């Protein structure tokens, strides 16, 4: 509920400003390291924990306990949905890519090479179907758990703390939109550094992140827990970065349609985001 008391609203905005200032200062150190030091990827995990550290510092400055965050596990229903929804939109994205000829389903040679990279060749001779099944099961469980160790850092900050402060001054739409834009903007140095077609990738990335923000804000408020967002974020990263691209052979000239910064992923997540936005409004969340 948005407080009617003006002083409470001002205090909430002050807290938001302090949090964002600390996030910016901490993150800039690791953004610098990512761009200027090698190997740059080792700083990504540290960067992802900056929102959590910023949230904890802000809570300390405000005299509030870290235990005040929604650490409870919540309803298992939302945990399950937070696994299957990002897996689903990732699969739909790549099915469209395969159907429209923007990429091809990986052939036997590519899948065998993937098995070597994953270390599956030491368990006997496997056919491509068996490799895919085993790889998806392993990556969809063990890798998701590993990924959650870093997404937890982001989600303590963004969904565990930030959106609850925003909720004190904004309705659901404002919370999801504002937090999504901030979250996307926080990533921009990495996109600029690693991107090829930077303008197009940034545009697609903003659509993806804001769309995800609507979905994750919905599940966070419904569950009253930060864990669905942690799982959702980890599953989304694993499927769209580690699983589905490995099952796809690129076609020349269609790179801008593929991947987490691709146009197809932006289109699919936008549809999901609109659905959850309307769902939230209907439920008066």
mmCIF file of C-alpha atoms in Angstrom:
data_model
loop_
_atom_site.group_PDB
_atom_site.id
_atom_site.type_symbol
_atom_site.label_atom_id
_atom_site.label_comp_id
_atom_site.label_asym_id
_atom_site.label_seq_id
_atom_site.Cartn_x
_atom_site.Cartn_y
_atom_site.Cartn_z
ATOM 1 C CA UNK A 1 0.000 0.000 0.000
ATOM 2 C CA UNK A 2 1.203 3.517 -0.864
ATOM 3 C CA UNK A 3 1.278 5.573 2.361
ATOM 4 C CA UNK A 4 -0.847 8.717 2.415
ATOM 5 C CA UNK A 5 1.510 10.435 4.845
ATOM 6 C CA UNK A 6 3.773 12.776 2.856
ATOM 7 C CA UNK A 7 6.688 12.399 5.278
ATOM 8 C CA UNK A 8 6.601 8.591 4.858
ATOM 9 C CA UNK A 9 6.697 8.968 1.087
ATOM 10 C CA UNK A 10 9.627 11.395 1.303
ATOM 11 C CA UNK A 11 11.476 8.997 3.574
ATOM 12 C CA UNK A 12 10.878 6.152 1.108
ATOM 13 C CA UNK A 13 12.275 8.235 -1.767
ATOM 14 C CA UNK A 14 15.332 9.103 0.344
ATOM 15 C CA UNK A 15 15.892 5.412 1.022
ATOM 16 C CA UNK A 16 15.561 4.632 -2.689
ATOM 17 C CA UNK A 17 18.066 7.366 -3.560
ATOM 18 C CA UNK A 18 20.573 6.114 -0.971
ATOM 19 C CA UNK A 19 20.271 2.544 -2.248
ATOM 20 C CA UNK A 20 20.734 3.566 -5.894
ATOM 21 C CA UNK A 21 23.697 5.771 -5.018
ATOM 22 C CA UNK A 22 25.437 2.920 -3.178
ATOM 23 C CA UNK A 23 24.657 0.458 -5.999
ATOM 24 C CA UNK A 24 26.139 2.888 -8.513
ATOM 25 C CA UNK A 25 29.335 3.440 -6.533
ATOM 26 C CA UNK A 26 29.922 -0.258 -5.819
ATOM 27 C CA UNK A 27 29.001 -1.412 -9.326
ATOM 28 C CA UNK A 28 31.180 1.167 -11.060
ATOM 29 C CA UNK A 29 34.263 -0.472 -9.533
ATOM 30 C CA UNK A 30 33.432 -3.835 -11.061
ATOM 31 C CA UNK A 31 32.188 -2.345 -14.328
ATOM 32 C CA UNK A 32 35.619 -0.739 -14.609
ATOM 33 C CA UNK A 33 37.280 -4.085 -13.863
ATOM 34 C CA UNK A 34 35.122 -5.897 -16.424
ATOM 35 C CA UNK A 35 36.033 -3.415 -19.148
ATOM 36 C CA UNK A 36 39.702 -2.861 -18.305
ATOM 37 C CA UNK A 37 41.056 -5.924 -16.480
ATOM 38 C CA UNK A 38 41.486 -9.516 -17.665
ATOM 39 C CA UNK A 39 40.049 -12.050 -17.468
ATOM 40 C CA UNK A 40 37.048 -9.743 -17.331
ATOM 41 C CA UNK A 41 34.395 -12.396 -16.673
ATOM 42 C CA UNK A 42 35.706 -13.197 -13.190
ATOM 43 C CA UNK A 43 34.300 -9.858 -12.004
ATOM 44 C CA UNK A 44 30.752 -10.605 -13.174
ATOM 45 C CA UNK A 45 29.896 -12.592 -10.029
ATOM 46 C CA UNK A 46 31.147 -9.787 -7.797
ATOM 47 C CA UNK A 47 29.134 -7.264 -9.793
ATOM 48 C CA UNK A 48 25.981 -9.335 -9.331
ATOM 49 C CA UNK A 49 26.367 -9.138 -5.547
ATOM 50 C CA UNK A 50 26.566 -5.330 -5.529
ATOM 51 C CA UNK A 51 22.761 -4.854 -5.236
ATOM 52 C CA UNK A 52 22.662 -7.153 -2.193
ATOM 53 C CA UNK A 53 25.546 -5.352 -0.492
ATOM 54 C CA UNK A 54 23.940 -1.988 -1.293
ATOM 55 C CA UNK A 55 20.638 -3.169 0.201
ATOM 56 C CA UNK A 56 22.373 -4.346 3.376
ATOM 57 C CA UNK A 57 24.293 -1.076 3.757
ATOM 58 C CA UNK A 58 21.099 0.922 3.186
ATOM 59 C CA UNK A 59 19.225 -1.109 5.787
ATOM 60 C CA UNK A 60 22.070 -0.550 8.248
ATOM 61 C CA UNK A 61 22.049 3.204 7.602
ATOM 62 C CA UNK A 62 18.294 3.286 8.129
ATOM 63 C CA UNK A 63 18.501 1.294 11.342
ATOM 64 C CA UNK A 64 16.603 -1.643 9.875
ATOM 65 C CA UNK A 65 17.473 -5.315 10.151
ATOM 66 C CA UNK A 66 18.527 -7.511 7.234
ATOM 67 C CA UNK A 67 16.047 -10.047 8.616
ATOM 68 C CA UNK A 68 13.274 -7.618 7.628
ATOM 69 C CA UNK A 69 13.644 -8.783 4.023
ATOM 70 C CA UNK A 70 11.325 -11.543 2.814
ATOM 71 C CA UNK A 71 13.606 -14.530 3.403
ATOM 72 C CA UNK A 72 10.712 -16.979 3.882
ATOM 73 C CA UNK A 73 10.444 -19.642 1.187
ATOM 74 C CA UNK A 74 6.839 -18.843 0.302
ATOM 75 C CA UNK A 75 4.267 -20.990 -1.453
ATOM 76 C CA UNK A 76 5.741 -23.840 -3.515
ATOM 77 C CA UNK A 77 3.316 -22.937 -6.317
ATOM 78 C CA UNK A 78 5.244 -19.752 -7.029
ATOM 79 C CA UNK A 79 8.565 -21.572 -6.817
ATOM 80 C CA UNK A 80 7.377 -24.045 -9.473
ATOM 81 C CA UNK A 81 6.036 -21.289 -11.730
ATOM 82 C CA UNK A 82 9.305 -19.408 -11.336
ATOM 83 C CA UNK A 83 11.112 -22.382 -12.841
ATOM 84 C CA UNK A 84 8.746 -23.258 -15.661
ATOM 85 C CA UNK A 85 7.835 -19.755 -16.909
ATOM 86 C CA UNK A 86 11.401 -18.668 -17.856
ATOM 87 C CA UNK A 87 12.122 -22.134 -19.247
ATOM 88 C CA UNK A 88 8.934 -21.861 -21.311
ATOM 89 C CA UNK A 89 9.616 -18.430 -22.768
ATOM 90 C CA UNK A 90 13.161 -19.495 -23.608
ATOM 91 C CA UNK A 91 11.942 -22.619 -25.419
ATOM 92 C CA UNK A 92 9.248 -20.662 -27.274
ATOM 93 C CA UNK A 93 11.888 -18.145 -28.387
ATOM 94 C CA UNK A 94 14.092 -20.796 -29.940
ATOM 95 C CA UNK A 95 11.221 -22.786 -31.434
ATOM 96 C CA UNK A 96 10.280 -19.612 -33.345
ATOM 97 C CA UNK A 97 13.912 -19.169 -34.358
ATOM 98 C CA UNK A 98 13.982 -22.710 -35.754
ATOM 99 C CA UNK A 99 10.558 -22.439 -37.421
ATOM 100 C CA UNK A 100 11.330 -19.144 -39.171
ATOM 101 C CA UNK A 101 14.757 -20.301 -40.319
ATOM 102 C CA UNK A 102 16.666 -17.755 -38.250
ATOM 103 C CA UNK A 103 18.736 -20.628 -36.887
ATOM 104 C CA UNK A 104 18.836 -24.390 -37.299
ATOM 105 C CA UNK A 105 18.398 -27.143 -34.756
ATOM 106 C CA UNK A 106 21.875 -28.426 -33.952
ATOM 107 C CA UNK A 107 23.099 -31.431 -35.948
ATOM 108 C CA UNK A 108 24.752 -34.573 -34.592
ATOM 109 C CA UNK A 109 28.255 -33.111 -34.823
ATOM 110 C CA UNK A 110 27.332 -29.968 -32.880
ATOM 111 C CA UNK A 111 25.538 -31.956 -30.186
ATOM 112 C CA UNK A 112 28.487 -34.352 -29.855
ATOM 113 C CA UNK A 113 30.817 -31.377 -29.474
ATOM 114 C CA UNK A 114 28.506 -29.988 -26.788
ATOM 115 C CA UNK A 115 28.714 -33.351 -24.979
ATOM 116 C CA UNK A 116 32.529 -33.092 -24.980
ATOM 117 C CA UNK A 117 32.380 -29.603 -23.498
ATOM 118 C CA UNK A 118 30.073 -30.870 -20.743
ATOM 119 C CA UNK A 119 32.228 -33.912 -20.063
ATOM 120 C CA UNK A 120 29.517 -36.397 -21.053
ATOM 121 C CA UNK A 121 31.765 -38.428 -23.359
ATOM 122 C CA UNK A 122 33.254 -40.342 -20.450
ATOM 123 C CA UNK A 123 30.008 -42.153 -19.648
ATOM 124 C CA UNK A 124 29.855 -44.234 -22.814
ATOM 125 C CA UNK A 125 28.582 -43.795 -26.346
ATOM 126 C CA UNK A 126 25.473 -41.629 -26.367
ATOM 127 C CA UNK A 127 23.189 -40.786 -29.251
ATOM 128 C CA UNK A 128 22.218 -37.124 -29.785
ATOM 129 C CA UNK A 129 18.819 -37.535 -28.137
ATOM 130 C CA UNK A 130 20.354 -39.010 -24.995
ATOM 131 C CA UNK A 131 22.967 -36.235 -24.917
ATOM 132 C CA UNK A 132 20.278 -33.549 -25.116
ATOM 133 C CA UNK A 133 18.167 -35.152 -22.386
ATOM 134 C CA UNK A 134 21.094 -35.622 -19.998
ATOM 135 C CA UNK A 135 22.509 -32.157 -20.716
ATOM 136 C CA UNK A 136 19.167 -30.411 -20.167
ATOM 137 C CA UNK A 137 18.573 -32.312 -16.916
ATOM 138 C CA UNK A 138 22.068 -31.528 -15.591
ATOM 139 C CA UNK A 139 22.113 -27.902 -16.666
ATOM 140 C CA UNK A 140 18.493 -27.421 -15.657
ATOM 141 C CA UNK A 141 19.259 -28.570 -12.103
ATOM 142 C CA UNK A 142 22.940 -28.407 -11.102
ATOM 143 C CA UNK A 143 23.732 -25.371 -13.261
ATOM 144 C CA UNK A 144 20.590 -23.577 -12.086
ATOM 145 C CA UNK A 145 21.681 -24.100 -8.465
ATOM 146 C CA UNK A 146 25.136 -22.757 -9.295
ATOM 147 C CA UNK A 147 23.662 -19.778 -11.139
ATOM 148 C CA UNK A 148 21.381 -19.041 -8.180
ATOM 149 C CA UNK A 149 24.473 -18.290 -6.081
ATOM 150 C CA UNK A 150 25.015 -15.140 -8.151
ATOM 151 C CA UNK A 151 21.413 -14.269 -8.998
ATOM 152 C CA UNK A 152 20.765 -14.298 -5.242
ATOM 153 C CA UNK A 153 23.061 -11.286 -4.983
ATOM 154 C CA UNK A 154 21.021 -9.343 -7.501
ATOM 155 C CA UNK A 155 17.655 -10.417 -6.163
ATOM 156 C CA UNK A 156 18.342 -9.567 -2.516
ATOM 157 C CA UNK A 157 18.835 -6.047 -3.821
ATOM 158 C CA UNK A 158 16.333 -5.685 -6.649
ATOM 159 C CA UNK A 159 13.355 -7.815 -5.614
ATOM 160 C CA UNK A 160 14.138 -8.374 -1.934
ATOM 161 C CA UNK A 161 14.613 -4.685 -1.099
ATOM 162 C CA UNK A 162 14.252 -2.232 -3.988
ATOM 163 C CA UNK A 163 10.749 -3.042 -5.244
ATOM 164 C CA UNK A 164 9.360 -3.021 -1.710
ATOM 165 C CA UNK A 165 10.681 0.506 -1.214
ATOM 166 C CA UNK A 166 9.214 1.517 -4.573
ATOM 167 C CA UNK A 167 5.897 -0.007 -3.554
ATOM 168 C CA UNK A 168 5.666 2.630 -0.820
ATOM 169 C CA UNK A 169 5.500 5.390 -3.441
ATOM 170 C CA UNK A 170 4.328 3.766 -6.692
ATOM 171 C CA UNK A 171 1.571 1.398 -7.875
ATOM 172 C CA UNK A 172 2.424 -2.011 -9.382
ATOM 173 C CA UNK A 173 2.946 -0.662 -12.910
ATOM 174 C CA UNK A 174 5.301 2.039 -11.674
ATOM 175 C CA UNK A 175 7.223 -0.393 -9.487
ATOM 176 C CA UNK A 176 7.765 -2.939 -12.281
ATOM 177 C CA UNK A 177 8.569 -0.305 -14.914
ATOM 178 C CA UNK A 178 10.865 1.847 -12.776
ATOM 179 C CA UNK A 179 12.757 -1.104 -11.275
ATOM 180 C CA UNK A 180 13.031 -2.729 -14.707
ATOM 181 C CA UNK A 181 14.547 0.391 -16.276
ATOM 182 C CA UNK A 182 17.006 0.746 -13.388
ATOM 183 C CA UNK A 183 17.892 -2.954 -13.582
ATOM 184 C CA UNK A 184 18.466 -2.773 -17.349
ATOM 185 C CA UNK A 185 20.501 0.443 -17.060
ATOM 186 C CA UNK A 186 22.690 -1.179 -14.398
ATOM 187 C CA UNK A 187 23.763 -3.723 -17.058
ATOM 188 C CA UNK A 188 24.592 -1.289 -19.842
ATOM 189 C CA UNK A 189 28.416 -1.170 -19.481
ATOM 190 C CA UNK A 190 28.558 -4.961 -19.898
ATOM 191 C CA UNK A 191 26.271 -4.820 -22.960
ATOM 192 C CA UNK A 192 28.367 -2.062 -24.515
ATOM 193 C CA UNK A 193 31.611 -3.924 -23.791
ATOM 194 C CA UNK A 194 30.534 -7.338 -25.062
ATOM 195 C CA UNK A 195 28.022 -6.244 -27.710
ATOM 196 C CA UNK A 196 28.511 -6.122 -31.468
ATOM 197 C CA UNK A 197 25.488 -4.137 -32.656
ATOM 198 C CA UNK A 198 25.269 -2.105 -29.445
ATOM 199 C CA UNK A 199 22.223 0.067 -30.198
ATOM 200 C CA UNK A 200 20.076 -2.866 -31.321
ATOM 201 C CA UNK A 201 21.256 -5.084 -28.468
ATOM 202 C CA UNK A 202 20.603 -2.387 -25.876
ATOM 203 C CA UNK A 203 17.088 -1.797 -27.250
ATOM 204 C CA UNK A 204 16.289 -5.524 -27.192
ATOM 205 C CA UNK A 205 17.867 -5.912 -23.761
ATOM 206 C CA UNK A 206 15.755 -3.127 -22.258
ATOM 207 C CA UNK A 207 12.591 -4.774 -23.592
ATOM 208 C CA UNK A 208 13.670 -8.139 -22.161
ATOM 209 C CA UNK A 209 14.633 -6.815 -18.730
ATOM 210 C CA UNK A 210 11.581 -4.593 -18.285
ATOM 211 C CA UNK A 211 9.346 -7.486 -19.372
ATOM 212 C CA UNK A 212 11.074 -9.816 -16.903
ATOM 213 C CA UNK A 213 10.659 -7.144 -14.240
ATOM 214 C CA UNK A 214 6.873 -7.247 -14.602
ATOM 215 C CA UNK A 215 6.850 -11.051 -14.246
ATOM 216 C CA UNK A 216 9.288 -11.183 -11.339
ATOM 217 C CA UNK A 217 7.602 -8.307 -9.502
ATOM 218 C CA UNK A 218 4.321 -10.174 -9.838
ATOM 219 C CA UNK A 219 5.730 -13.401 -8.370
ATOM 220 C CA UNK A 220 7.601 -11.542 -5.619
ATOM 221 C CA UNK A 221 4.511 -9.713 -4.397
ATOM 222 C CA UNK A 222 2.280 -12.778 -4.756
ATOM 223 C CA UNK A 223 4.669 -15.055 -2.847
ATOM 224 C CA UNK A 224 5.891 -12.414 -0.367
ATOM 225 C CA UNK A 225 9.296 -14.033 -0.837
ATOM 226 C CA UNK A 226 12.493 -13.163 -2.712
ATOM 227 C CA UNK A 227 13.223 -16.810 -3.618
ATOM 228 C CA UNK A 228 10.924 -17.103 -6.658
ATOM 229 C CA UNK A 229 12.838 -14.180 -8.229
ATOM 230 C CA UNK A 230 16.190 -15.836 -7.426
ATOM 231 C CA UNK A 231 15.103 -19.067 -9.122
ATOM 232 C CA UNK A 232 13.393 -17.282 -12.025
ATOM 233 C CA UNK A 233 16.531 -15.258 -12.763
ATOM 234 C CA UNK A 234 18.804 -18.312 -12.565
ATOM 235 C CA UNK A 235 16.591 -20.466 -14.801
ATOM 236 C CA UNK A 236 16.237 -17.687 -17.362
ATOM 237 C CA UNK A 237 20.016 -17.236 -17.517
ATOM 238 C CA UNK A 238 20.726 -20.958 -17.845
ATOM 239 C CA UNK A 239 18.161 -21.690 -20.550
ATOM 240 C CA UNK A 240 18.848 -18.623 -22.661
ATOM 241 C CA UNK A 241 22.643 -18.637 -22.231
ATOM 242 C CA UNK A 242 23.674 -22.262 -21.670
ATOM 243 C CA UNK A 243 21.084 -24.650 -23.106
ATOM 244 C CA UNK A 244 19.127 -23.330 -26.065
ATOM 245 C CA UNK A 245 22.006 -21.579 -27.906
ATOM 246 C CA UNK A 246 23.924 -24.885 -27.821
ATOM 247 C CA UNK A 247 21.017 -26.568 -29.597
ATOM 248 C CA UNK A 248 21.044 -23.968 -32.356
ATOM 249 C CA UNK A 249 23.268 -23.459 -35.385
ATOM 250 C CA UNK A 250 23.451 -19.839 -36.483
ATOM 251 C CA UNK A 251 22.483 -18.778 -39.964
ATOM 252 C CA UNK A 252 24.530 -16.061 -41.593
ATOM 253 C CA UNK A 253 23.073 -12.603 -41.070
ATOM 254 C CA UNK A 254 20.577 -13.551 -38.347
ATOM 255 C CA UNK A 255 22.725 -13.088 -35.237
ATOM 256 C CA UNK A 256 20.646 -10.111 -34.096
ATOM 257 C CA UNK A 257 17.612 -12.390 -33.746
ATOM 258 C CA UNK A 258 19.356 -14.878 -31.437
ATOM 259 C CA UNK A 259 20.487 -14.884 -27.815
ATOM 260 C CA UNK A 260 19.501 -12.971 -24.716
ATOM 261 C CA UNK A 261 19.962 -9.646 -26.519
ATOM 262 C CA UNK A 262 18.191 -10.862 -29.658
ATOM 263 C CA UNK A 263 15.004 -9.486 -31.189
ATOM 264 C CA UNK A 264 13.096 -12.777 -30.894
ATOM 265 C CA UNK A 265 13.721 -13.063 -27.161
ATOM 266 C CA UNK A 266 12.587 -9.447 -26.723
ATOM 267 C CA UNK A 267 9.353 -10.112 -28.619
ATOM 268 C CA UNK A 268 8.521 -13.265 -26.667
ATOM 269 C CA UNK A 269 9.323 -11.830 -23.240
ATOM 270 C CA UNK A 270 7.308 -8.702 -24.086
ATOM 271 C CA UNK A 271 4.209 -10.847 -24.629
ATOM 272 C CA UNK A 272 4.813 -12.595 -21.296
ATOM 273 C CA UNK A 273 5.434 -9.264 -19.578
ATOM 274 C CA UNK A 274 2.181 -7.770 -20.887
ATOM 275 C CA UNK A 275 0.271 -10.850 -19.776
ATOM 276 C CA UNK A 276 1.600 -10.616 -16.196
ATOM 277 C CA UNK A 277 1.096 -6.852 -16.122
ATOM 278 C CA UNK A 278 -2.574 -7.264 -17.004
ATOM 279 C CA UNK A 279 -2.843 -10.152 -14.555
ATOM 280 C CA UNK A 280 -1.426 -8.003 -11.761
ATOM 281 C CA UNK A 281 -3.828 -5.147 -12.512
ATOM 282 C CA UNK A 282 -6.781 -7.524 -12.611
ATOM 283 C CA UNK A 283 -5.781 -8.949 -9.232
ATOM 284 C CA UNK A 284 -5.203 -5.418 -7.878
ATOM 285 C CA UNK A 285 -1.709 -6.398 -6.811
#
